[in-house]
């Protein structure tokens, strides 16, 4: 079914529309009006995931002061949160097949609530690190499962872009609220408020699920046991390229935001370091909002190539520029270029692999989280030993690898089209 849709160029939305009447489509996505509400819940899921991604980073000054720790201990907290996120991403497809989509989303919310309560009620740095692991695990399971939901729906490119807008809003607004309202005496109230918000949302989600017809929250059925994508010869190349693309992209997006204050300080923009981060995330939100409106009209792989090429040029210009105003303008356009790449690449990669959306989504998000963590060491080392300009050039080099991965994905898709056409001609004879 998938291969028939590739003859006139790859378009995720066209493929999904072809799938919508197929028996392989999960019952969850077969035209029910309630699935629109599932999508709305998905947007809120992604908003909370965005806040969790920056949760400990936003509270860094208060956590280090209260627990009398330094940057080394902070890195261990962030690292264990990343390991937890990765475990949640990798385990969620297995849990979805056994327990169903609704159960995994519910468990993810519960895990986040319990981990925040653990950090709040049992003081201690070790407890905080342990809570970070479970918090990341809950967020990882939510992101993968909700993403797999939406990719299996019609107009998935547009929907996943809208959800990524909410992710960006969470990551943008949470630090701003902390900056404007929290003090050394009130920082712990952030845990209470986050727990309360997650608990209220969990109750709304449980009430909504109870109103759904029986069976609609079950995972996809697999009558025949499938080979893992990494062992499937037909899909192995596209899976490797998909993993590489996600790895390099997250290495840019995650670390550019994290290292931007330090980069601006070294480049002389002392008063604009925090504002630069807000500019970057504002551009991400604006870009993803535009992509959400135009996603159906885009050629996914062509869009990825153009975005990566523009990002290379903008990063090189940013590395060489010394004027603060120009730097802030370039940061904005870098954010615009990065904005649509993740949702479009996620949708395209998952749907280029036949009947394996859950597993493909899991690999993509896992590779992204791994890239964000691993490449931070390279960028941090270059910033410390060679300065801000060299660190930005490292970002530009990663963007070159991103561009190469996008080109190779396009070539792989065209090669598969040719092989499919030859197979069809032979069958006709």
XYZ file of C-alpha atoms in Angstrom:
429
model
C 0.000 0.000 0.000
C 2.781 2.436 0.895
C 4.824 1.715 -2.203
C 1.942 2.591 -4.496
C 1.950 6.139 -3.159
C 5.582 6.846 -4.050
C 5.343 6.943 -7.806
C 4.398 10.629 -7.995
C 6.706 11.790 -5.199
C 6.649 11.195 -1.492
C 3.930 12.976 0.451
C 3.084 11.803 3.981
C -0.424 13.182 3.941
C -1.273 11.386 0.672
C -0.005 8.115 2.107
C -1.957 8.556 5.314
C -5.124 9.239 3.330
C -4.505 6.007 1.425
C -4.054 4.240 4.739
C -7.199 5.646 6.301
C -9.372 2.959 4.752
C -6.937 0.117 5.235
C -7.334 -2.593 7.817
C -3.794 -1.899 9.053
C -4.835 1.492 10.355
C -5.395 1.286 14.129
C -9.053 1.501 15.120
C -8.105 4.608 17.082
C -7.716 6.673 13.908
C -10.623 5.580 11.746
C -12.500 8.834 11.416
C -13.916 9.157 14.923
C -14.825 12.701 15.947
C -13.364 12.026 19.360
C -9.966 11.643 17.741
C -9.930 15.406 17.261
C -10.043 15.695 21.037
C -7.236 13.143 21.265
C -5.180 15.501 19.109
C -6.029 18.428 21.431
C -4.878 16.340 24.381
C -1.733 15.565 22.409
C -0.989 19.283 22.135
C -1.191 19.620 25.916
C 0.999 16.512 26.310
C 3.655 18.190 24.165
C 3.341 21.470 26.090
C 4.126 19.645 29.334
C 6.977 17.770 27.657
C 8.420 21.139 26.613
C 8.341 22.371 30.210
C 9.994 19.159 31.443
C 12.828 19.537 28.936
C 13.830 22.847 30.553
C 12.577 22.131 34.090
C 15.863 21.565 35.933
C 17.782 23.946 33.674
C 15.431 26.794 34.582
C 15.843 26.059 38.300
C 19.622 25.610 38.111
C 20.623 28.694 40.197
C 18.317 27.714 43.047
C 19.128 23.980 42.986
C 22.885 24.568 43.039
C 22.580 27.064 45.885
C 20.261 24.955 48.028
C 22.145 21.691 47.588
C 25.581 23.368 47.521
C 26.577 21.721 44.262
C 28.636 22.786 41.264
C 28.362 22.412 37.485
C 29.763 18.870 37.647
C 26.928 17.643 39.835
C 24.435 19.509 37.666
C 25.692 17.643 34.596
C 24.982 14.344 36.380
C 21.397 15.467 37.014
C 20.887 16.391 33.362
C 22.590 13.178 32.224
C 20.323 10.924 34.300
C 17.267 12.828 33.105
C 18.453 12.145 29.537
C 18.998 8.441 30.287
C 15.490 8.281 31.714
C 14.085 10.022 28.650
C 15.874 7.565 26.375
C 14.546 4.577 28.329
C 11.001 5.924 28.093
C 11.352 6.440 24.346
C 12.644 2.915 23.729
C 10.202 1.119 26.037
C 7.019 2.906 24.963
C 6.448 0.958 21.673
C 6.725 -2.328 23.587
C 4.310 -1.085 26.241
C 1.884 0.218 23.609
C 1.679 -3.224 21.991
C 1.030 -4.863 25.372
C -1.057 -2.255 27.229
C -2.397 0.107 24.570
C -1.907 3.790 23.789
C -4.136 5.148 26.544
C -2.483 3.109 29.281
C 1.023 4.201 28.267
C 0.048 7.879 28.199
C -1.601 7.526 31.602
C 1.447 5.756 33.051
C 3.721 8.479 31.653
C 1.716 11.199 33.401
C 1.654 9.236 36.659
C 5.412 8.692 36.497
C 6.047 12.414 36.046
C 3.784 13.294 38.985
C 5.366 10.708 41.297
C 8.914 11.772 40.362
C 8.187 15.443 41.114
C 6.599 14.510 44.450
C 9.636 12.368 45.258
C 11.991 15.286 44.658
C 9.789 17.576 46.711
C 8.982 15.383 49.718
C 12.291 13.511 50.107
C 15.055 16.160 50.161
C 18.525 15.227 48.987
C 20.648 15.478 45.868
C 20.597 11.711 45.232
C 16.813 11.727 45.432
C 16.698 14.656 43.007
C 18.870 12.789 40.485
C 16.668 9.690 40.831
C 13.583 11.847 40.356
C 15.186 13.345 37.251
C 15.589 9.871 35.768
C 11.908 8.976 36.266
C 10.766 12.427 35.148
C 12.690 11.994 31.912
C 11.329 8.478 31.469
C 7.753 9.709 31.774
C 8.364 12.543 29.323
C 10.036 10.191 26.831
C 7.137 7.742 26.858
C 4.645 10.590 26.420
C 6.487 12.150 23.472
C 6.911 8.879 21.581
C 3.392 7.585 22.175
C 1.622 10.874 21.443
C 3.802 11.331 18.355
C 2.883 7.865 17.066
C -0.793 8.759 17.625
C -0.659 11.828 15.463
C 1.507 10.375 12.685
C -1.166 7.718 12.155
C -3.870 10.348 11.639
C -4.813 12.241 8.498
C -2.889 15.490 7.859
C -0.163 14.190 10.145
C 2.517 16.627 8.959
C 0.295 19.566 9.896
C -0.802 18.022 13.197
C 2.684 17.058 14.366
C 3.868 20.583 13.506
C 1.097 22.060 15.650
C 2.067 19.782 18.529
C 5.699 20.851 18.147
C 4.487 24.465 18.404
C 3.061 23.614 21.830
C 6.334 21.912 22.748
C 8.167 25.114 21.826
C 5.693 27.220 23.800
C 6.301 25.102 26.888
C 10.076 25.376 26.502
C 9.800 29.122 25.874
C 7.286 30.163 28.523
C 8.463 28.029 31.450
C 11.896 29.729 31.853
C 10.325 33.159 31.367
C 7.784 32.500 34.126
C 10.568 31.249 36.402
C 12.672 34.318 35.632
C 9.839 36.764 36.349
C 8.174 35.156 39.384
C 10.495 32.796 41.286
C 12.889 33.770 44.080
C 15.257 31.860 46.378
C 12.433 31.577 48.908
C 9.735 30.383 46.503
C 11.507 28.100 43.983
C 10.114 24.916 45.565
C 6.559 26.070 44.789
C 7.342 25.364 41.129
C 7.261 21.638 41.963
C 3.848 22.013 43.652
C 2.381 23.945 40.716
C 3.726 21.472 38.155
C 2.347 18.521 40.150
C -1.047 20.231 40.469
C -1.206 21.020 36.747
C -0.221 17.472 35.755
C -2.709 15.965 38.221
C -5.606 18.055 36.892
C -4.685 17.128 33.340
C -4.402 13.449 34.282
C -7.924 13.507 35.725
C -9.288 15.138 32.568
C -7.492 12.543 30.445
C -8.882 9.606 32.466
C -12.427 11.009 32.274
C -12.061 11.440 28.516
C -10.782 7.885 28.018
C -13.738 6.458 29.944
C -16.098 8.091 27.445
C -14.417 6.422 24.472
C -15.924 3.233 23.016
C -14.338 0.036 24.235
C -11.229 -0.922 22.291
C -10.391 2.473 20.832
C -7.366 2.959 23.075
C -5.815 -0.400 22.266
C -2.456 -0.626 20.544
C -2.071 -1.825 16.943
C -2.652 -5.535 16.510
C 0.123 -7.653 15.037
C -1.132 -10.957 13.722
C 2.339 -11.802 12.415
C 5.437 -11.067 14.436
C 7.457 -8.407 12.586
C 11.183 -8.247 12.144
C 12.848 -5.296 13.837
C 13.465 -2.374 11.503
C 17.193 -2.591 12.184
C 17.200 -6.221 10.967
C 14.906 -5.671 7.987
C 17.027 -5.399 4.839
C 14.347 -3.471 2.964
C 14.228 -0.691 5.560
C 17.695 -0.797 7.102
C 19.210 2.028 5.030
C 16.343 4.477 5.577
C 16.347 3.638 9.308
C 20.081 4.384 9.564
C 19.634 7.675 7.676
C 16.638 8.563 9.825
C 18.655 7.938 12.998
C 21.577 10.026 11.690
C 19.302 12.919 10.740
C 17.594 12.966 14.152
C 20.964 12.654 15.935
C 22.493 15.639 14.106
C 19.352 17.787 14.251
C 18.927 17.485 18.015
C 22.645 18.103 18.420
C 22.045 21.509 16.864
C 18.646 22.512 18.280
C 19.111 21.357 21.886
C 22.705 22.482 22.321
C 22.371 25.751 20.432
C 19.733 26.852 22.933
C 21.741 25.549 25.914
C 25.101 27.057 24.894
C 23.733 30.287 23.403
C 24.087 32.351 26.624
C 27.756 31.341 26.945
C 28.362 32.011 23.259
C 26.810 35.479 23.480
C 28.875 36.293 26.578
C 32.094 35.402 24.762
C 31.054 37.350 21.671
C 30.471 40.477 23.749
C 26.689 40.397 24.085
C 26.650 40.258 27.891
C 23.333 42.068 28.287
C 21.630 40.008 25.567
C 22.637 36.445 26.499
C 19.312 35.356 28.031
C 17.287 37.427 25.588
C 19.004 35.588 22.719
C 17.594 32.281 23.977
C 14.092 33.784 24.024
C 14.594 35.024 20.457
C 15.632 31.534 19.353
C 12.611 29.811 20.927
C 10.276 32.538 19.665
C 11.532 31.839 16.146
C 10.986 28.113 16.707
C 7.375 28.725 17.746
C 6.700 31.108 14.833
C 8.323 28.763 12.341
C 6.382 25.736 13.513
C 3.146 27.707 13.427
C 3.806 28.594 9.774
C 4.773 25.005 8.955
C 1.581 23.761 10.595
C -0.435 25.873 8.167
C 1.594 24.965 5.066
C 2.668 21.372 5.844
C 0.316 19.788 3.291
C 1.875 21.848 0.478
C 5.509 20.938 1.251
C 7.693 18.305 -0.358
C 9.227 16.884 2.859
C 12.688 15.832 1.661
C 13.183 18.936 -0.471
C 12.176 21.083 2.507
C 14.745 19.332 4.730
C 17.559 19.898 2.203
C 16.783 23.586 1.776
C 16.443 24.163 5.523
C 19.743 22.431 6.267
C 21.556 24.384 3.525
C 20.248 27.720 4.829
C 21.200 26.762 8.372
C 24.810 26.134 7.302
C 25.055 29.621 5.773
C 23.418 31.325 8.769
C 25.635 29.549 11.309
C 28.822 30.470 9.420
C 27.636 34.088 9.258
C 26.845 34.031 12.984
C 30.319 32.690 13.779
C 31.971 35.542 11.857
C 29.705 38.396 12.985
C 30.664 40.660 15.903
C 27.768 43.156 15.929
C 25.156 42.232 18.539
C 22.154 43.411 16.498
C 23.176 41.289 13.516
C 23.835 38.333 15.819
C 20.328 38.515 17.290
C 18.840 38.742 13.791
C 20.823 35.697 12.666
C 19.723 33.779 15.773
C 16.116 34.451 14.835
C 16.572 33.131 11.296
C 18.517 30.095 12.551
C 15.506 29.320 14.747
C 13.176 29.684 11.759
C 15.288 27.240 9.724
C 15.360 24.717 12.556
C 11.662 25.058 13.383
C 10.072 22.777 10.812
C 12.823 20.220 10.369
C 11.990 17.955 13.312
C 8.217 17.523 12.740
C 8.599 17.178 8.959
C 11.509 14.715 9.247
C 9.707 12.708 11.937
C 6.576 12.382 9.794
C 8.467 11.622 6.585
C 10.754 9.033 8.182
C 7.986 7.152 9.957
C 5.793 6.953 6.867
C 8.595 5.908 4.515
C 8.709 2.675 6.516
C 5.771 0.411 5.843
C 3.547 -0.557 8.775
C 6.089 0.297 11.511
C 5.141 3.774 12.647
C 5.489 3.125 16.396
C 8.977 1.639 16.105
C 10.166 4.257 13.598
C 8.924 7.096 15.807
C 10.679 5.555 18.807
C 13.997 5.273 16.954
C 13.749 8.837 15.671
C 13.071 10.421 19.057
C 15.627 8.175 20.783
C 18.299 9.203 18.270
C 17.375 12.854 18.807
C 17.746 12.599 22.573
C 21.050 10.743 22.162
C 22.376 13.381 19.759
C 21.461 16.206 22.095
C 23.450 14.615 24.911
C 26.483 13.272 23.041
C 27.207 16.274 20.827
C 27.078 18.580 23.846
C 30.507 17.269 24.876
C 32.025 18.222 21.508
C 30.454 21.680 21.537
C 31.324 22.311 25.194
C 34.943 21.291 24.576
C 35.266 23.587 21.547
C 33.701 26.487 23.452
C 36.030 26.051 26.410
C 39.277 25.575 24.464
C 38.776 27.476 21.204
C 36.145 30.144 21.880
C 32.637 31.043 20.752
C 33.363 31.320 17.022
C 34.810 27.798 16.923
C 31.831 26.400 18.817
C 29.429 27.966 16.303
C 31.504 26.529 13.439
C 31.072 23.111 15.072
C 27.319 23.685 14.831
C 27.812 24.579 11.152
C 29.758 21.341 10.584
C 26.947 19.339 12.202
C 24.518 21.142 9.868
C 26.652 19.950 6.929
C 26.218 16.366 8.156
C 22.498 17.071 8.508
C 22.391 18.270 4.890
C 24.255 15.142 3.736
C 21.782 12.906 5.572
C 18.836 14.704 3.918
C 20.391 14.257 0.457
C 21.023 10.573 1.076
C 17.457 10.064 2.326
C 16.184 11.568 -0.927
C 18.470 9.322 -2.994
C 17.375 6.264 -1.056
C 13.737 7.104 -1.658
C 14.311 7.578 -5.410
C 16.240 4.309 -5.626
C 13.383 2.472 -3.961
C 10.922 4.041 -6.407
C 12.975 2.726 -9.347
C 13.185 -0.762 -7.834
C 9.450 -0.741 -7.209
C 8.734 0.286 -10.812
C 10.973 -2.487 -12.143
C 9.257 -5.023 -9.907
C 5.869 -3.829 -11.158
C 6.924 -4.144 -14.812
C 8.196 -7.674 -14.237
C 4.938 -8.609 -12.530
C 2.932 -7.232 -15.488
C 4.902 -9.372 -17.922
